[in-house]
Coordinates of C-alpha atoms in Angstrom, one line a residue:
M1 CA 34.0 17.4 17.7
T2 CA 34.6 17.5 13.4
S3 CA 31.8 17.4 11.1
L4 CA 32.7 13.9 9.9
G5 CA 32.9 13.0 13.8
R6 CA 29.4 13.9 14.5
Y7 CA 28.3 11.5 11.8
A8 CA 30.5 8.8 13.8
E9 CA 28.9 9.4 16.6
V10 CA 25.6 9.1 15.1
R11 CA 26.4 5.2 14.0
K12 CA 27.4 4.7 17.8
I13 CA 23.6 5.3 18.9
P14 CA 22.2 1.9 19.7
G15 CA 19.3 0.7 17.2
L16 CA 19.8 4.1 14.9
T17 CA 21.4 3.0 11.6
P18 CA 19.4 -0.2 11.0
L19 CA 16.1 2.3 11.9
L20 CA 17.4 5.2 9.6
M21 CA 18.4 2.7 6.6
M22 CA 15.5 0.5 6.3
G23 CA 13.6 3.4 7.1
V24 CA 14.1 4.3 3.6
V25 CA 13.7 1.2 2.4
A26 CA 10.0 0.8 4.0
R27 CA 9.4 4.5 2.8
L28 CA 10.2 3.6 -0.9
G29 CA 6.4 3.3 -1.5
S30 CA 5.7 6.6 -0.5
G31 CA 7.8 7.9 -3.5
M32 CA 6.3 5.0 -6.2
T33 CA 2.7 4.7 -5.2
P34 CA 1.4 8.5 -6.1
L35 CA 2.8 7.9 -9.5
A36 CA 2.4 3.9 -10.2
L37 CA -1.3 5.2 -9.4
L38 CA -1.7 7.7 -11.8
L39 CA -0.5 5.4 -14.4
L40 CA -2.4 2.6 -13.4
V41 CA -5.6 4.3 -13.5
Q42 CA -4.9 6.2 -16.5
A43 CA -4.3 2.8 -18.4
A44 CA -7.6 1.6 -16.7
T45 CA -9.7 4.5 -17.5
G46 CA -7.8 6.1 -20.5
R47 CA -8.0 9.6 -18.9
Y48 CA -5.7 11.5 -17.0
A49 CA -8.2 13.1 -15.2
C50 CA -9.6 10.3 -13.6
A51 CA -6.0 9.4 -12.9
S52 CA -5.6 12.4 -10.9
L53 CA -8.8 12.5 -9.3
A54 CA -8.0 8.8 -7.7
V55 CA -4.3 10.5 -6.6
G56 CA -6.4 13.2 -4.8
L57 CA -8.6 10.7 -3.0
Y58 CA -5.5 8.7 -2.0
A59 CA -3.7 11.8 -0.7
L60 CA -6.6 13.1 1.0
A61 CA -7.4 10.0 3.0
G62 CA -3.5 9.7 4.2
V63 CA -4.1 13.3 5.3
S64 CA -7.6 12.6 7.2
I65 CA -6.4 9.5 8.7
S66 CA -2.8 9.4 9.2
P67 CA -3.5 11.3 12.9
V68 CA -5.9 8.9 14.3
I69 CA -3.6 6.2 13.1
G70 CA -0.4 8.0 14.8
R71 CA -2.6 8.3 18.3
L72 CA -3.1 4.6 17.9
A73 CA 0.5 4.3 18.1
D74 CA 1.2 6.2 21.0
R75 CA -1.5 4.4 23.0
L76 CA -0.5 0.7 22.1
G77 CA 2.9 1.3 21.0
P78 CA 4.3 1.8 17.1
S79 CA 5.0 -1.6 16.3
P80 CA 1.6 -3.1 16.5
V81 CA 0.5 -0.3 14.9
L82 CA 3.0 -0.3 12.0
L83 CA 2.3 -4.2 11.5
G84 CA -1.2 -3.9 11.2
T85 CA -1.1 -0.7 8.8
A86 CA 1.5 -2.7 6.2
I87 CA -0.3 -5.8 6.0
A88 CA -3.7 -3.3 5.5
H89 CA -1.8 -1.4 2.8
A90 CA -0.8 -4.2 0.8
M91 CA -4.3 -6.2 0.7
A92 CA -5.5 -2.6 -0.4
L93 CA -2.5 -2.4 -2.7
T94 CA -3.2 -6.1 -4.3
G95 CA -7.2 -4.8 -4.1
L96 CA -6.2 -1.8 -6.2
V97 CA -4.7 -4.0 -8.8
I98 CA -7.8 -6.1 -9.1
T99 CA -10.4 -3.5 -9.4
A100 CA -8.0 -1.9 -12.6
R101 CA -7.9 -5.0 -14.3
D102 CA -11.3 -6.1 -13.9
D103 CA -12.7 -2.6 -15.7
S104 CA -14.4 -1.4 -12.2
T105 CA -16.1 1.7 -12.4
L106 CA -14.4 4.9 -11.6
L107 CA -16.1 5.1 -8.1
V108 CA -14.8 2.0 -7.3
I109 CA -11.8 2.4 -8.0
C110 CA -11.7 5.7 -6.2
A111 CA -12.9 3.9 -3.2
V112 CA -10.1 1.5 -3.2
A113 CA -7.4 4.0 -3.5
A114 CA -9.0 6.0 -0.7
A115 CA -8.5 3.0 1.4
V116 CA -4.6 2.6 -0.2
G117 CA -3.8 6.4 1.2
A118 CA -5.9 5.2 4.5
T119 CA -3.9 2.6 5.5
Y120 CA -0.5 3.6 4.7
P121 CA 2.0 3.1 7.4
P122 CA 2.9 6.3 9.6
L123 CA 6.9 5.5 8.7
T124 CA 7.7 9.0 8.9
A125 CA 6.1 9.8 12.3
V126 CA 7.2 6.7 14.1
I127 CA 10.7 7.1 12.4
R128 CA 11.1 10.7 13.7
G129 CA 9.6 9.6 16.9
A130 CA 12.0 6.9 17.5
C131 CA 14.8 9.7 16.8
N132 CA 13.5 11.7 19.1
R133 CA 13.2 9.2 22.2
L134 CA 17.1 8.1 20.8
T135 CA 18.3 10.9 21.7
A136 CA 16.1 12.3 24.7
P137 CA 17.9 14.0 27.4
T138 CA 18.7 11.1 29.4
T139 CA 19.8 9.0 26.8
G140 CA 23.4 11.3 26.7
W141 CA 22.9 11.4 23.0
E142 CA 21.0 14.8 22.9
R143 CA 23.9 17.2 21.6
L144 CA 23.4 14.8 18.4
R145 CA 19.6 15.5 17.7
G146 CA 20.0 17.7 14.9
T147 CA 22.6 15.7 13.5
V148 CA 20.3 12.6 13.4
L149 CA 17.1 14.7 12.4
A150 CA 19.6 16.2 9.3
T151 CA 20.6 12.7 8.5
D152 CA 17.0 11.4 8.3
T153 CA 15.5 14.5 6.3
A154 CA 18.3 14.0 3.7
L155 CA 17.9 10.4 3.5
Y156 CA 14.2 10.8 3.2
E157 CA 14.9 13.1 0.1
V158 CA 16.4 9.9 -1.8
V159 CA 12.9 8.3 -1.6
F160 CA 11.8 10.6 -4.1
V161 CA 14.4 10.3 -6.2
I162 CA 14.6 6.5 -6.4
G163 CA 10.7 5.7 -5.8
P164 CA 10.0 7.2 -9.3
L165 CA 13.1 5.6 -10.8
L166 CA 11.5 2.4 -9.6
V167 CA 8.3 2.9 -11.4
G168 CA 9.6 3.9 -14.8
A169 CA 11.7 1.2 -14.5
C170 CA 8.7 -1.2 -14.0
V171 CA 6.9 0.4 -16.3
A172 CA 9.3 0.0 -18.8
I173 CA 10.0 -3.3 -18.2
A174 CA 6.3 -4.8 -17.4
T175 CA 3.0 -2.7 -16.6
P176 CA 1.7 -0.1 -14.2
A177 CA 0.3 -2.6 -12.0
A178 CA 4.2 -4.4 -11.4
A179 CA 5.1 -0.9 -10.1
I180 CA 2.1 -1.0 -7.3
G181 CA 2.9 -4.6 -6.7
A182 CA 6.9 -3.6 -6.2
A183 CA 5.6 -0.2 -4.0
A184 CA 3.3 -3.3 -1.8
G185 CA 6.8 -5.5 -1.5
V186 CA 9.0 -2.7 -0.8
T187 CA 6.4 -1.4 2.4
L188 CA 5.5 -4.3 3.7
I189 CA 8.7 -5.9 4.2
G190 CA 10.6 -2.7 5.1
T191 CA 7.8 -1.7 7.2
T192 CA 7.9 -5.1 9.2
V193 CA 11.7 -4.8 9.5
V194 CA 11.8 -1.7 11.3
A195 CA 8.6 -2.4 13.4
R196 CA 10.7 -5.8 14.5
G197 CA 13.8 -3.5 15.0
T198 CA 15.3 -2.7 18.6
A199 CA 14.6 1.5 18.4
M200 CA 10.7 0.2 17.8
R201 CA 10.3 -2.6 20.0
A202 CA 11.9 -0.7 22.8
Q203 CA 9.2 1.7 22.9
R204 CA 6.2 1.1 24.8
P205 CA 3.1 3.4 25.6
R206 CA 3.9 5.9 28.0
A207 CA 1.8 6.6 31.1
C208 CA 0.5 10.0 31.4
R209 CA -1.6 12.0 34.1
V210 CA -3.9 12.9 31.0
R211 CA -5.1 10.6 28.6
T212 CA -4.4 11.9 25.2
G213 CA -7.8 12.6 23.6
G214 CA -10.1 15.1 21.8
L215 CA -7.5 17.3 20.0
G216 CA -4.2 16.1 21.6
P217 CA -1.6 18.0 20.7
L218 CA -3.6 20.4 19.2
R219 CA -4.2 21.9 22.7
L220 CA -0.3 23.0 22.9
P221 CA -0.5 27.0 21.4
G222 CA 3.0 26.7 20.4
F223 CA 2.5 23.4 18.3
T224 CA -0.3 24.8 16.6
V225 CA 1.2 27.8 15.4
L226 CA 4.2 25.9 14.3
L227 CA 2.1 23.7 12.7
G228 CA 0.7 26.9 10.8
C229 CA 4.4 27.6 9.6
V230 CA 4.9 24.2 8.4
G231 CA 1.7 24.1 6.7
A232 CA 2.8 27.6 4.8
L233 CA 6.1 26.3 3.9
G234 CA 4.1 23.5 2.3
A235 CA 2.0 26.0 0.4
G236 CA 5.1 27.7 -0.6
F237 CA 6.6 24.5 -2.1
G238 CA 3.1 23.5 -3.7
A239 CA 3.3 27.1 -5.6
V240 CA 7.0 26.5 -6.7
S241 CA 6.0 22.9 -7.9
V242 CA 3.6 24.4 -10.1
A243 CA 5.8 27.7 -10.8
V244 CA 8.6 25.7 -12.0
P245 CA 7.0 23.8 -15.0
A246 CA 5.0 26.7 -16.1
Y247 CA 8.3 28.7 -16.3
A248 CA 10.2 25.6 -18.1
A249 CA 7.1 25.6 -20.5
G250 CA 7.8 29.5 -21.5
H251 CA 11.1 28.8 -22.0
S252 CA 12.0 25.8 -23.7
G253 CA 8.6 24.5 -25.7
P254 CA 8.4 20.7 -26.5
G255 CA 11.5 20.2 -23.8
S256 CA 9.7 22.0 -21.2
A257 CA 8.7 18.2 -19.4
A258 CA 12.4 17.1 -19.0
L259 CA 13.4 20.9 -18.2
A260 CA 11.1 21.4 -15.4
G261 CA 12.0 17.4 -14.2
L262 CA 15.7 18.9 -14.0
L263 CA 15.1 22.1 -12.5
L264 CA 12.7 20.6 -9.4
A265 CA 16.1 17.6 -9.0
V266 CA 18.7 20.0 -8.4
W267 CA 16.3 21.6 -6.1
G268 CA 15.9 19.0 -4.1
L269 CA 19.6 17.9 -4.2
G270 CA 20.3 21.0 -2.9
S271 CA 17.9 20.8 0.1
A272 CA 19.7 16.9 0.6
V273 CA 23.1 18.7 0.4
G274 CA 21.6 21.2 2.8
G275 CA 20.6 19.1 5.4
L276 CA 24.2 17.4 5.7
W277 CA 25.5 20.5 6.3
Y278 CA 23.4 21.5 8.6
G279 CA 24.1 17.9 10.9
A280 CA 27.8 18.4 10.4
W281 CA 27.5 22.2 11.7
P282 CA 24.4 22.7 13.7
P283 CA 24.2 26.5 15.3
R284 CA 24.3 26.9 18.5
A285 CA 21.0 29.3 18.4
P286 CA 18.2 28.3 20.3
L287 CA 15.5 26.4 17.8
H288 CA 12.9 29.0 17.9
R289 CA 15.6 31.5 16.5
Q290 CA 17.0 29.3 13.9
L291 CA 13.7 28.5 12.6
A292 CA 12.5 32.0 12.4
W293 CA 16.3 32.7 10.3
L294 CA 15.7 29.7 8.3
L295 CA 11.8 30.4 7.0
G296 CA 12.9 34.0 6.0
G297 CA 15.9 32.5 4.1
V298 CA 13.3 30.0 2.5
A299 CA 10.9 32.7 1.6
L300 CA 13.8 35.3 0.2
S301 CA 14.8 32.4 -1.8
L302 CA 11.6 31.3 -3.1
A303 CA 10.8 35.3 -4.1
A304 CA 13.9 35.7 -5.9
L305 CA 13.3 33.2 -8.4
A306 CA 10.5 35.9 -9.6
V307 CA 13.3 38.0 -11.1
V308 CA 15.7 35.1 -12.7
P309 CA 16.3 35.6 -16.4
G310 CA 16.7 32.1 -17.9
P311 CA 16.4 28.6 -16.9
T312 CA 20.2 28.5 -16.2
V313 CA 20.4 30.8 -13.3
L314 CA 17.1 29.4 -12.3
G315 CA 18.8 26.1 -11.8
A316 CA 21.3 27.6 -10.0
A317 CA 18.7 29.4 -7.5
L318 CA 17.1 26.6 -6.7
V319 CA 20.1 24.8 -5.7
L320 CA 21.1 27.5 -3.4
G321 CA 17.5 28.1 -2.3
G322 CA 17.3 24.3 -1.7
G323 CA 20.2 24.4 0.7
V324 CA 18.4 25.9 3.3
I325 CA 15.2 23.9 3.2
A326 CA 16.3 20.5 4.7
P327 CA 17.6 22.4 7.6
C328 CA 14.7 24.2 8.2
L329 CA 12.9 20.7 8.0
T330 CA 15.2 19.4 10.4
V331 CA 14.7 22.3 12.7
Y332 CA 10.7 22.2 13.1
I333 CA 11.2 18.5 13.6
S334 CA 13.6 19.0 16.2
L335 CA 11.2 21.5 17.8
V336 CA 8.0 18.9 18.2
G337 CA 10.4 16.4 20.2
R338 CA 10.9 19.4 22.5
I339 CA 7.1 20.8 23.1
V340 CA 5.4 18.1 22.6
P341 CA 5.0 15.7 25.6
T342 CA 6.1 11.8 24.7
G343 CA 2.8 10.5 25.2
M344 CA 1.4 12.6 22.1
L345 CA 5.1 12.5 20.1
T346 CA 3.5 10.1 17.2
E347 CA 0.5 12.3 16.7
A348 CA 2.0 15.0 16.6
H349 CA 4.7 14.0 14.1
T350 CA 1.8 12.7 11.8
W351 CA 0.4 15.9 12.0
I352 CA 3.5 17.7 11.0
A353 CA 3.4 15.2 8.2
A354 CA -0.1 15.6 7.3
V355 CA -0.5 19.2 6.7
P356 CA 2.0 19.8 4.6
V357 CA 0.8 17.3 1.7
A358 CA -2.8 19.1 2.4
A359 CA -1.1 22.9 2.1
N360 CA 0.7 21.9 -0.8
A361 CA -2.7 21.0 -2.8
V362 CA -3.6 24.5 -1.7
G363 CA -0.4 25.9 -3.0
G364 CA -0.4 24.5 -6.1
A365 CA -3.9 25.2 -7.0
A366 CA -3.6 29.0 -6.1
A367 CA -0.2 28.7 -8.3
G368 CA -2.2 27.4 -11.1
I369 CA -4.8 30.0 -11.5
L370 CA -2.2 32.2 -11.7
V371 CA 0.3 31.0 -14.1
D372 CA -2.2 30.9 -16.5
R373 CA -2.2 34.8 -16.7
P374 CA 0.2 36.8 -18.2
G375 CA 3.4 37.3 -16.2
G376 CA 2.1 35.1 -13.5
V377 CA 4.9 32.7 -13.3
S378 CA 6.8 35.1 -11.4
W379 CA 3.4 36.1 -9.5
A380 CA 3.4 32.7 -8.3
F381 CA 7.1 32.5 -7.2
V382 CA 6.4 36.4 -5.3
L383 CA 3.3 34.2 -4.0
A384 CA 5.2 31.5 -2.6
G385 CA 7.9 34.0 -1.1
V386 CA 5.2 35.8 0.8
V387 CA 3.3 32.9 2.2
V388 CA 6.4 31.5 4.0
A389 CA 7.5 35.0 4.9
A390 CA 4.2 35.5 6.8
A391 CA 5.2 32.2 8.8
A392 CA 9.0 33.3 9.5
V393 CA 7.3 36.6 11.3
S394 CA 5.3 34.0 13.2
A395 CA 8.2 32.4 14.2
A396 CA 10.1 35.4 15.0
W397 CA 7.5 37.2 17.5
P398 CA 9.5 37.2 20.8
S399 CA 6.9 36.5 23.1
G400 CA 5.0 34.4 20.6
P401 CA 3.7 30.6 21.2
I402 CA 7.0 29.2 19.7
T403 CA 9.4 31.1 21.6
R404 CA 7.4 30.5 24.9
A405 CA 7.4 26.6 24.4
D406 CA 10.8 26.3 23.4
K407 CA 12.0 28.3 26.5
E408 CA 9.6 26.5 28.5
A409 CA 10.9 23.4 27.4
D410 CA 14.5 24.9 28.4
E411 CA 13.2 25.7 31.4
M412 CA 11.8 22.5 32.7
R413 CA 14.5 20.7 31.6
A414 CA 16.9 22.7 33.9
A415 CA 14.5 21.7 36.7
G416 CA 14.4 18.4 35.9
T417 CA 11.1 18.3 35.5
D418 CA 9.7 14.9 34.4
D419 CA 7.4 14.2 31.0
D420 CA 4.4 13.5 33.2
A421 CA 4.4 16.9 34.3
I422 CA 4.6 18.5 30.6
C423 CA 1.6 16.1 30.1
S424 CA -0.2 17.5 32.8
A425 CA 0.2 20.5 31.7
A426 CA -1.2 20.0 28.0

């Protein structure tokens, strides 16, 4: 099958194309809300420190609550949970605009910001879960799973390009409150369409011999170690997101903000291109081996940034290094679909989406301490590379939990073992 042929085949999977397209629209809010929230609270309080606190609480609430919402989606089905959270999220965003306009105290604004984060629909988790289900072995489309997930990963990158641009347009034309309103609108409408689509309505709660409870997928050793690798990746990215602006400030002075934005944009562009390339020519190696090699490639690309001589070379290095990122994301998302029972899949994907956010903040904070010191920018890049390299070693461990879980998934599929058996083993 040719590279273009794989993408043509993907379009034939029932219900997938509208899911991916509307998934971009529905998730635009995740690319708009953080910036719009920052600008709204800054305008209301006059202080960026207060605005940063509100954004931090928004992110923390989302990270804390999303696994709980994911478990509800596994138990009740994704459609009702998506619809309920979409309505609650729109109401919370409306409340945020009202509190900002009424000169409410910072405590009230932060509480509402936390409610906005806590009610965000688990869109990425359910879309990735649906992609896994639509390419399950019983569907006949399993050979295209890597291409499907690579397509979604590349499309998701678009959210973080278009989202901030939409916020900028809303603020230029009107106010930050208008940007919040636009975020509420696209999230509510997009999520409703996704929830009512055939791919979501076809999913029903899966019977399992062991009801998901307690730690859920965290009881699975392979998933726990994989989650650690994902967290290391998020920490590395957080360090780079601080080190790049600091590097730009040291090389361009007054124009550093524009240069930093450009450098981070080309990094994302490289990732999107790499994701499309991976979807067209997916390797045949086992996923646990692909993960180890790709994590190693990411680690090398991040550490190499420490020795670049100037912004032009840094930009080229970011483009090349970014090409490994989306394939790495695609592989670990694919592994989740292989090693986690169907009855825990949405919750597992919420963990996979939430942990990098928290780790990103930790990596950024560590890099922030380093870049304030002489020569600290280079050390921040080295830190990012070392953290991801540790994850690569963990993934490459021949008898490690990730390798065992991937091989056991192969054995169970070869033996024709059903998902309930996997559930009971968990």
